[in-house]
mmCIF file of C-alpha atoms and ligand atoms in Angstrom:
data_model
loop_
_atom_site.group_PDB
_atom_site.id
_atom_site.type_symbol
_atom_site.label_atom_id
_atom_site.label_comp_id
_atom_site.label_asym_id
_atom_site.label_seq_id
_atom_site.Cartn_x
_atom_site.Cartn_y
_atom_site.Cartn_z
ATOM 1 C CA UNK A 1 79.552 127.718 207.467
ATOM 2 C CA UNK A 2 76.496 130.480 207.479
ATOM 3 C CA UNK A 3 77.655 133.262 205.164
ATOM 4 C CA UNK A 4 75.862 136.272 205.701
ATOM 5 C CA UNK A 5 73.837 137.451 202.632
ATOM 6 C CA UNK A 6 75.395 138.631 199.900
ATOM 7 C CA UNK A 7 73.070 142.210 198.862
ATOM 8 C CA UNK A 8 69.808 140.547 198.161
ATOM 9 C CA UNK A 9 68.500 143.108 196.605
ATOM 10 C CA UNK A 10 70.746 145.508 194.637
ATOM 11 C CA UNK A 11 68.339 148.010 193.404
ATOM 12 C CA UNK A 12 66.135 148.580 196.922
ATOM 13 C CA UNK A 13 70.143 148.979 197.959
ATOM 14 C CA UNK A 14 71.064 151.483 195.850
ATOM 15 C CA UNK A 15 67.512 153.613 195.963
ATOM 16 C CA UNK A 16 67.936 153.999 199.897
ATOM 17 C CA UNK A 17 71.715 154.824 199.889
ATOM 18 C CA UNK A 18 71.604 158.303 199.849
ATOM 19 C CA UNK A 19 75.243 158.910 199.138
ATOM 20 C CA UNK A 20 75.645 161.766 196.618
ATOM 21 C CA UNK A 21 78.920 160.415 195.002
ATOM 22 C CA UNK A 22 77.290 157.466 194.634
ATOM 23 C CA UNK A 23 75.133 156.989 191.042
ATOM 24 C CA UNK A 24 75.233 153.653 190.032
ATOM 25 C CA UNK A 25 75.672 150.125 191.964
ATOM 26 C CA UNK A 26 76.549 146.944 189.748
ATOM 27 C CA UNK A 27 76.298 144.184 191.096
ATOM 28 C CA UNK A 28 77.791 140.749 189.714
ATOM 29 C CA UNK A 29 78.058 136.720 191.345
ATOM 30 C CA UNK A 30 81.404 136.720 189.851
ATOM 31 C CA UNK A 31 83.931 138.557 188.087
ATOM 32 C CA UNK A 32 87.176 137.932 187.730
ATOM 33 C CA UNK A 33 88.212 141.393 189.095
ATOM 34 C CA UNK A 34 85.943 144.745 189.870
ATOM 35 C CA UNK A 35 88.790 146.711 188.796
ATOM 36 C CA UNK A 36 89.437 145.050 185.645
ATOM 37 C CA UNK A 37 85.002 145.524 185.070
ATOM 38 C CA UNK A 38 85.018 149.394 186.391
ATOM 39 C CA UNK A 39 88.160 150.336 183.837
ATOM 40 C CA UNK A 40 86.552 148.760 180.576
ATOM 41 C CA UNK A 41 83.056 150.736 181.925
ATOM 42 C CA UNK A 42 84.910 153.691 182.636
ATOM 43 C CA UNK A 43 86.757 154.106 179.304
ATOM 44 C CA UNK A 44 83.908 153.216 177.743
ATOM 45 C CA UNK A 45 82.196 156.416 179.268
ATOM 46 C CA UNK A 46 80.897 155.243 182.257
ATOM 47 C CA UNK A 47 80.186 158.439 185.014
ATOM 48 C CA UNK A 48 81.869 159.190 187.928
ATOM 49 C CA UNK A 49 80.089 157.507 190.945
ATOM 50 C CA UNK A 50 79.797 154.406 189.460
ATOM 51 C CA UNK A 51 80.420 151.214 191.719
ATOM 52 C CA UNK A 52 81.094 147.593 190.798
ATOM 53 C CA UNK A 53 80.815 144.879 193.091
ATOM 54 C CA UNK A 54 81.088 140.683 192.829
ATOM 55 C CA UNK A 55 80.165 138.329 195.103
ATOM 56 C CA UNK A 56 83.401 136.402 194.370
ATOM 57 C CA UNK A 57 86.466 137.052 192.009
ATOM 58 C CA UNK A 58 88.086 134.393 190.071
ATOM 59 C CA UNK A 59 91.250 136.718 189.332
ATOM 60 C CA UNK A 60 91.421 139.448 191.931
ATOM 61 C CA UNK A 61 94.532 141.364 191.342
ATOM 62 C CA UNK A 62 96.203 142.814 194.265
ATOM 63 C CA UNK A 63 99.349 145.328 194.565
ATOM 64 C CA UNK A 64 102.613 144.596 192.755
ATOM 65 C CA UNK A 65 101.272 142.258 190.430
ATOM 66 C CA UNK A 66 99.998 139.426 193.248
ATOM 67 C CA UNK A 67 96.939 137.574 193.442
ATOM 68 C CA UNK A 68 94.101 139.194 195.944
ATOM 69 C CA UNK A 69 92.233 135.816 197.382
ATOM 70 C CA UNK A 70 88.753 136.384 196.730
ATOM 71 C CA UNK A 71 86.139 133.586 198.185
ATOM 72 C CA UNK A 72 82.880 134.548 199.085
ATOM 73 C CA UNK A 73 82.182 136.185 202.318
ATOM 74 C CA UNK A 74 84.619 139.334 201.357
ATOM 75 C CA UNK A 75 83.606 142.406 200.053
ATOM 76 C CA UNK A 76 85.295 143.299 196.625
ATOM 77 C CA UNK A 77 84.491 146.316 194.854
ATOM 78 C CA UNK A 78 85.928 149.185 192.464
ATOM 79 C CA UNK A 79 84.837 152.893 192.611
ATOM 80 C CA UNK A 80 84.997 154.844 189.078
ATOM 81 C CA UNK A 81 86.081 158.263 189.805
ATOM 82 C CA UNK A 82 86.518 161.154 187.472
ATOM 83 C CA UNK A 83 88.415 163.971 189.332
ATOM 84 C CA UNK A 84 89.753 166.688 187.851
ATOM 85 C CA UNK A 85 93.343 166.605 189.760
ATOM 86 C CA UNK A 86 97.037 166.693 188.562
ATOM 87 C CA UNK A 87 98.073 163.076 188.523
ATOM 88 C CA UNK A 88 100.866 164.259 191.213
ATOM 89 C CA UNK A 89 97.120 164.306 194.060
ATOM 90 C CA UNK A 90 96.340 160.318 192.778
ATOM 91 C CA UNK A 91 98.482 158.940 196.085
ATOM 92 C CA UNK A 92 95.922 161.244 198.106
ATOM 93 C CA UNK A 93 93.104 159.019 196.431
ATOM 94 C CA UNK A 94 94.940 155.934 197.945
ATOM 95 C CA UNK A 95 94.971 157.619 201.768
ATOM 96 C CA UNK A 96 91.346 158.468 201.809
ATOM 97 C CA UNK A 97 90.607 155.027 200.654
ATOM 98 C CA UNK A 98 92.494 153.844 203.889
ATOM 99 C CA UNK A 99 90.997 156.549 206.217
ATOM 100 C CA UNK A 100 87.327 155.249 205.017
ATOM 101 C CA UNK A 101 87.999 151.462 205.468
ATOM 102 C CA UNK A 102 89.820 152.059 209.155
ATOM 103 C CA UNK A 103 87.166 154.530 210.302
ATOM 104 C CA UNK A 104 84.504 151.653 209.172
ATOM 105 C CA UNK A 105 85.964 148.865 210.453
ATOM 106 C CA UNK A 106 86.867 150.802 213.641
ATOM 107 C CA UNK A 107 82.735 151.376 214.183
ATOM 108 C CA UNK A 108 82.959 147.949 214.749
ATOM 109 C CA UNK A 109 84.924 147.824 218.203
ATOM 110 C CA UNK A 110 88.589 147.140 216.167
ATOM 111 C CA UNK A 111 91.643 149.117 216.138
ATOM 112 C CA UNK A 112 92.856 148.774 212.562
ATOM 113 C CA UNK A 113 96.580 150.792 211.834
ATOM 114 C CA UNK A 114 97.095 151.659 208.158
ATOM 115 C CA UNK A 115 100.497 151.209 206.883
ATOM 116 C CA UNK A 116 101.766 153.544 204.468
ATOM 117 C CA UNK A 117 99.668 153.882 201.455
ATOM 118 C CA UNK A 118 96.815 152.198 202.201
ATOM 119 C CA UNK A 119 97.493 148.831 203.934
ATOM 120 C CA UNK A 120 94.924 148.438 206.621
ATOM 121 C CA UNK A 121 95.694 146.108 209.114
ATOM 122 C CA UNK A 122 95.031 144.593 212.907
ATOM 123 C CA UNK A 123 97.685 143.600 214.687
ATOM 124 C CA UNK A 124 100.194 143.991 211.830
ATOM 125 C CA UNK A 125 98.213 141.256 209.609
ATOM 126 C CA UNK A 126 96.364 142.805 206.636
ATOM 127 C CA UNK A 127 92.324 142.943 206.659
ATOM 128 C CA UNK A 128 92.088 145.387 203.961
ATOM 129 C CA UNK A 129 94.162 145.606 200.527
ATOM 130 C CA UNK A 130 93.291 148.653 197.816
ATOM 131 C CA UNK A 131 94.247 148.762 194.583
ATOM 132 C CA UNK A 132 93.724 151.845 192.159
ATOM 133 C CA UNK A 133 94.313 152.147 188.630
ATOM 134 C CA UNK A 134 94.226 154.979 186.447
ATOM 135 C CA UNK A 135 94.799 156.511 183.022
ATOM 136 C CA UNK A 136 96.799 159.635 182.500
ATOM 137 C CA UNK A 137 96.522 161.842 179.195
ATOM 138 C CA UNK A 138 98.286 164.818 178.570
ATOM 139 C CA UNK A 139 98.839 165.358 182.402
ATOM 140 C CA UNK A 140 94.727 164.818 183.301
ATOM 141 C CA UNK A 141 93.547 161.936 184.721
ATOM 142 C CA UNK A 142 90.753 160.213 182.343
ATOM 143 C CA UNK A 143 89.379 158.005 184.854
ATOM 144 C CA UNK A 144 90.811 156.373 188.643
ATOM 145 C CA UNK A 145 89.354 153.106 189.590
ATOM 146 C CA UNK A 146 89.735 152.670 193.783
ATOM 147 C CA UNK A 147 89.156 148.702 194.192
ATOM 148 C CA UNK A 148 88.677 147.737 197.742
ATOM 149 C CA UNK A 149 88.822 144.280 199.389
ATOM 150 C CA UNK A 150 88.406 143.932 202.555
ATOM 151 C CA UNK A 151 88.451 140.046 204.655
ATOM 152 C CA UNK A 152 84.908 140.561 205.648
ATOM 153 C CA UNK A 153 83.040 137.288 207.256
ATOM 154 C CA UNK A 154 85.954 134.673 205.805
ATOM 155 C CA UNK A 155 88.042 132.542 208.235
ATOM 156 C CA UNK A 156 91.431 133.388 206.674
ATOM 157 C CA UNK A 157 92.422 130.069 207.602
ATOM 158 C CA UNK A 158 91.118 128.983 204.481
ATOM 159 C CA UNK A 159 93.276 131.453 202.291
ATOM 160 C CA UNK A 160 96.555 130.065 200.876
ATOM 161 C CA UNK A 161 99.318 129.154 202.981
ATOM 162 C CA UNK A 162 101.822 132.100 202.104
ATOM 163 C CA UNK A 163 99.059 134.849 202.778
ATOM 164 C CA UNK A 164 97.115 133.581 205.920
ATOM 165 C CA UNK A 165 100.211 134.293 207.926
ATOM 166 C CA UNK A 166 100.047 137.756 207.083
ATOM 167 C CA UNK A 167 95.715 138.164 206.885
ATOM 168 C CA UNK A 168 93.080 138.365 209.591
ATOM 169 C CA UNK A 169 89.509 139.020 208.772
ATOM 170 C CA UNK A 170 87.129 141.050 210.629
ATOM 171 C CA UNK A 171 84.908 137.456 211.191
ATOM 172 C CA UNK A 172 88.472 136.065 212.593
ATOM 173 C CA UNK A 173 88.874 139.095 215.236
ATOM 174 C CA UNK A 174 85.214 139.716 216.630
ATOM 175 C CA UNK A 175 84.079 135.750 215.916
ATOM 176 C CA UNK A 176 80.533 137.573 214.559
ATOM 177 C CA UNK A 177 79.187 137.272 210.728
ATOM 178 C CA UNK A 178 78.897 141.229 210.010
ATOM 179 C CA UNK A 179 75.732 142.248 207.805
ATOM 180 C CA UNK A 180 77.106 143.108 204.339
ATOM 181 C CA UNK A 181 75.145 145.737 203.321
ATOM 182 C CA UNK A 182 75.259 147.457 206.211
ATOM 183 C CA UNK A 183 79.007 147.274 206.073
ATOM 184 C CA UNK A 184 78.812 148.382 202.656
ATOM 185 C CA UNK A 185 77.130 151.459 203.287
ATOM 186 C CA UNK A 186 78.710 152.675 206.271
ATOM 187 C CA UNK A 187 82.287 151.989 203.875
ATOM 188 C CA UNK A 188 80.729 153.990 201.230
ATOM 189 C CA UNK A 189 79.587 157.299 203.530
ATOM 190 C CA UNK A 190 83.192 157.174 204.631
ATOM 191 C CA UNK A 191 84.873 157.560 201.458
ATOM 192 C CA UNK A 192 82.114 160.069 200.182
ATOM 193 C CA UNK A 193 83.174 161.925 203.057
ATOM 194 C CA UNK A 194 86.574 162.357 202.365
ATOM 195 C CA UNK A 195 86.451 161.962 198.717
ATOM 196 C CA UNK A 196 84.770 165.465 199.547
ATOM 197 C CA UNK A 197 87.363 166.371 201.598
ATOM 198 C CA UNK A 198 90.115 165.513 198.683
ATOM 199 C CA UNK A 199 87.686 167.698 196.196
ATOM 200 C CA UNK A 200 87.577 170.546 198.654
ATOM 201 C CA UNK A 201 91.545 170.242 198.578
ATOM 202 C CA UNK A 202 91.839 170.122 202.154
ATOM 203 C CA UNK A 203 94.691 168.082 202.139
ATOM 204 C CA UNK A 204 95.622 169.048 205.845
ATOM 205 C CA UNK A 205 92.785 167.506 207.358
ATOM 206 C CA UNK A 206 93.446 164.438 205.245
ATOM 207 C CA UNK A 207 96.760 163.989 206.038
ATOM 208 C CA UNK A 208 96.139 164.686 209.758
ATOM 209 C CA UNK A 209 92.915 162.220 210.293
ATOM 210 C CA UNK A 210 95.561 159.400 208.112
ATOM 211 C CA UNK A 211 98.287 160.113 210.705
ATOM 212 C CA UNK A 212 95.824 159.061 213.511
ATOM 213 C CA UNK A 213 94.782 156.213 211.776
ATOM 214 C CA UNK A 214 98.278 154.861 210.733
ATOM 215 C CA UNK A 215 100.943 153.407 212.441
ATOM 216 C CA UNK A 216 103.907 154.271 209.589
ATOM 217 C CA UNK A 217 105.649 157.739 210.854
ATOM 218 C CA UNK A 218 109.011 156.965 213.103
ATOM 219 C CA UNK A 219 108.687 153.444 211.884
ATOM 220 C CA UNK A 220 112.425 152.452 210.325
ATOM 221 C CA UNK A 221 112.097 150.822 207.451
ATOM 222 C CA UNK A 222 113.886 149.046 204.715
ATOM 223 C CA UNK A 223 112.539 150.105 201.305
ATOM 224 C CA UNK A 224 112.420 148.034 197.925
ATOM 225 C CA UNK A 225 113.437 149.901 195.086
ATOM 226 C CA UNK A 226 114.171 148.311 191.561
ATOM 227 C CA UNK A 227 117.450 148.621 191.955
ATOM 228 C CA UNK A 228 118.740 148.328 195.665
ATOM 229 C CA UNK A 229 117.258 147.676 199.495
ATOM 230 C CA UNK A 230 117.532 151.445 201.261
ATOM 231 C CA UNK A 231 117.146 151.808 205.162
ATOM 232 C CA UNK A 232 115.890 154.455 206.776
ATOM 233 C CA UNK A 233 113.206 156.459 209.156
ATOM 234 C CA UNK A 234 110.207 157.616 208.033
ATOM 235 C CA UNK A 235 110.045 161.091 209.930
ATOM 236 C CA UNK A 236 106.786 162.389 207.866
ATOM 237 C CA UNK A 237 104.291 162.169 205.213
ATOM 238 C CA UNK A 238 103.607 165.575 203.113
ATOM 239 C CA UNK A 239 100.733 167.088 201.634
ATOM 240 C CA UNK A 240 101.274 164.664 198.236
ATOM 241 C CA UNK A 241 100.570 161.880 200.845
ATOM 242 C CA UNK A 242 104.485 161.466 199.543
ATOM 243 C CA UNK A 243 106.554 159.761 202.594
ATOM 244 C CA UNK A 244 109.716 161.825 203.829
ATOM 245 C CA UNK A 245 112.561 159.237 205.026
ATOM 246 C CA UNK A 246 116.054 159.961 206.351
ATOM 247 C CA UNK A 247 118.348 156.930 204.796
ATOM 248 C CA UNK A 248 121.375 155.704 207.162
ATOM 249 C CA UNK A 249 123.897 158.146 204.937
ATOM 250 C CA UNK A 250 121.937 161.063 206.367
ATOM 251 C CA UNK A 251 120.636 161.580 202.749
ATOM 252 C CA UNK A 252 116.765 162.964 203.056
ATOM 253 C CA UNK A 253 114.376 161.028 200.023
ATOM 254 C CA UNK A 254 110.671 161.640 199.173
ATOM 255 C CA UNK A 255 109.267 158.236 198.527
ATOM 256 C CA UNK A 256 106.174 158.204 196.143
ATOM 257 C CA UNK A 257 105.911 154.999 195.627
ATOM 258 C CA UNK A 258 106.949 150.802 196.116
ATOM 259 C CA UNK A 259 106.759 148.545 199.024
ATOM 260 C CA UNK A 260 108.269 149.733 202.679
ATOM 261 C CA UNK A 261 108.998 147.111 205.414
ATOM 262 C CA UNK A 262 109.161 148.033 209.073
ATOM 263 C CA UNK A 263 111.981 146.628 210.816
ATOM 264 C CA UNK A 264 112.469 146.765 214.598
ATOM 265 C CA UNK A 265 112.798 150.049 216.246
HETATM 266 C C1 BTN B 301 96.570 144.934 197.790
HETATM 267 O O1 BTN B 301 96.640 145.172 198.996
HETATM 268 O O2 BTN B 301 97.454 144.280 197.220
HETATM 269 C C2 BTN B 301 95.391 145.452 197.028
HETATM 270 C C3 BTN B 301 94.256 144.487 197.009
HETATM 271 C C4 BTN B 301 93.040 145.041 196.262
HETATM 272 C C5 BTN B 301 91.973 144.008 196.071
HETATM 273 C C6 BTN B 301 90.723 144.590 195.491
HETATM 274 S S1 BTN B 301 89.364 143.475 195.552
HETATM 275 C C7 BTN B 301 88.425 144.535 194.551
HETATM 276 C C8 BTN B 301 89.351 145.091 193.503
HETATM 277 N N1 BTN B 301 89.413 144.212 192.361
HETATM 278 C C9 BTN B 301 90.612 143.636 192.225
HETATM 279 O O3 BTN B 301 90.927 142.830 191.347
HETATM 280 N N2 BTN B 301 91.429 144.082 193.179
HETATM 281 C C10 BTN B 301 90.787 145.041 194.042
#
């Protein structure tokens, strides 16, 4: 199969980006995981605006401890980010993530849905995963790495059996290689724009643009905690990005975190 290129020329890339966030580009033939490469750099003082990226990953690491598939043809990279937020805002980091990668893959004729946080998917099957990872101290948030795969120009019939069932790829729904870097960039003005946004604490207009993009409020759900399966209706999100769910008993929770399934309406 034709891949489309790969950046071919990471420094003419990053000298004609233009993206103010944006200070650094790294780019690798293959990690094991961008997120595992941008947390070593960023403890080891790397700035804010930093961005790894590999051509392949032999160990991408997806949500809840799984395995992210990475062969080549998707786009896998990790953002280094230095707010200065309460750790309480992070989820917010995880929404704008989601708004960026919809609003980007939407320029390309698709109607991606996010499901609550940051899910992005067609047709309930998942094109985009994100994964972030921080470090906490003393209530301030040292560093937050946002790593982003997306199913770029891959046929997810050639992902394992358990995940293609639940993937699509933006080559499997418009049957067109897309040019990488011009993905890229376009993915990267998003999330400067609402990383701005999230700086600018308009958390309003965040939550308001992630409503249209996401297809989780009214959904019922059942949700995993450690302990127990709860069910319940999602009725809203709040200005944490925190989901607000009315269980079966009546009993109203505020749901930060874990995995929510939607079950028939
Ligand atoms: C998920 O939906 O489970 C999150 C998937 C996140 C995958 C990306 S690929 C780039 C970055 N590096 C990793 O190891 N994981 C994230």
């Amino acid at each position: 199969m034709k891949i489309s290129k790969f950046i071919e020329n990471p420094s003419d890339f990053s000298n004609n980006l233009g993206i103010e966030l944006i200070k650094k580009i790294l780019v690798f033939d293959d990690l094991n995981s961008t997120n595992n490469k941008a947390k070593q750099l960023a403890i080891e003082g790397e700035d804010e605006g930093t961005i790894v990226i590999s051509r392949i990953q032999k160990r991408g690491k997806g949500r809840f401890n799984r395995e992210w598939e990475s062969p080549e043809g998707g786009m896998y990279l990790s953002i280094i980010l230095k707010p200065d937020i309460l750790p309480e805002k992070s989820t917010l980091l995880s929404l704008i993530s989601a708004i960026a990668i919809s609003r980007t893959v939407s320029s390309l004729g698709l109607s991606p849905e996010i499901k609550w946080p940051n899910d992005v998917r067609i047709n309930k099957k998942k094109i985009a995963g994100i994964l972030i990872e921080s470090e906490v101290c003393q209530e301030k948030i040292k560093y937050v790495v946002v790593g982003i795969g997306i199913n770029l120009n891959i046929h997810t019939q050639n992902l394992s059996e358990n995940i293609k069932k639940l993937s699509t790829s933006i080559l499997d729904e418009i049957d067109t290689l897309v040019d990488y870097s011009d993905f890229l960039k376009n993915l990267l003005n998003n999330f400067d724009k609402y990383y701005k946004m999230f700086l600018d604490e308009k958390y309003d207009e965040i939550i308001r643009e992630w409503k249209n993009h996401s297809d989780t409020i009214n959904q019922k759900i059942v949700l995993d905690t450690n302990t127990k399966q709860l069910k319940g209706k999602i009725v809203d999100i709040n200005e944490f990005g925190f989901l607000k769910v009315i269980l079966e008993t009546g009993e109203i929770r505020i749901i930060n975190s874990g995995e929510i399934f939607f079950i028939e309406n």
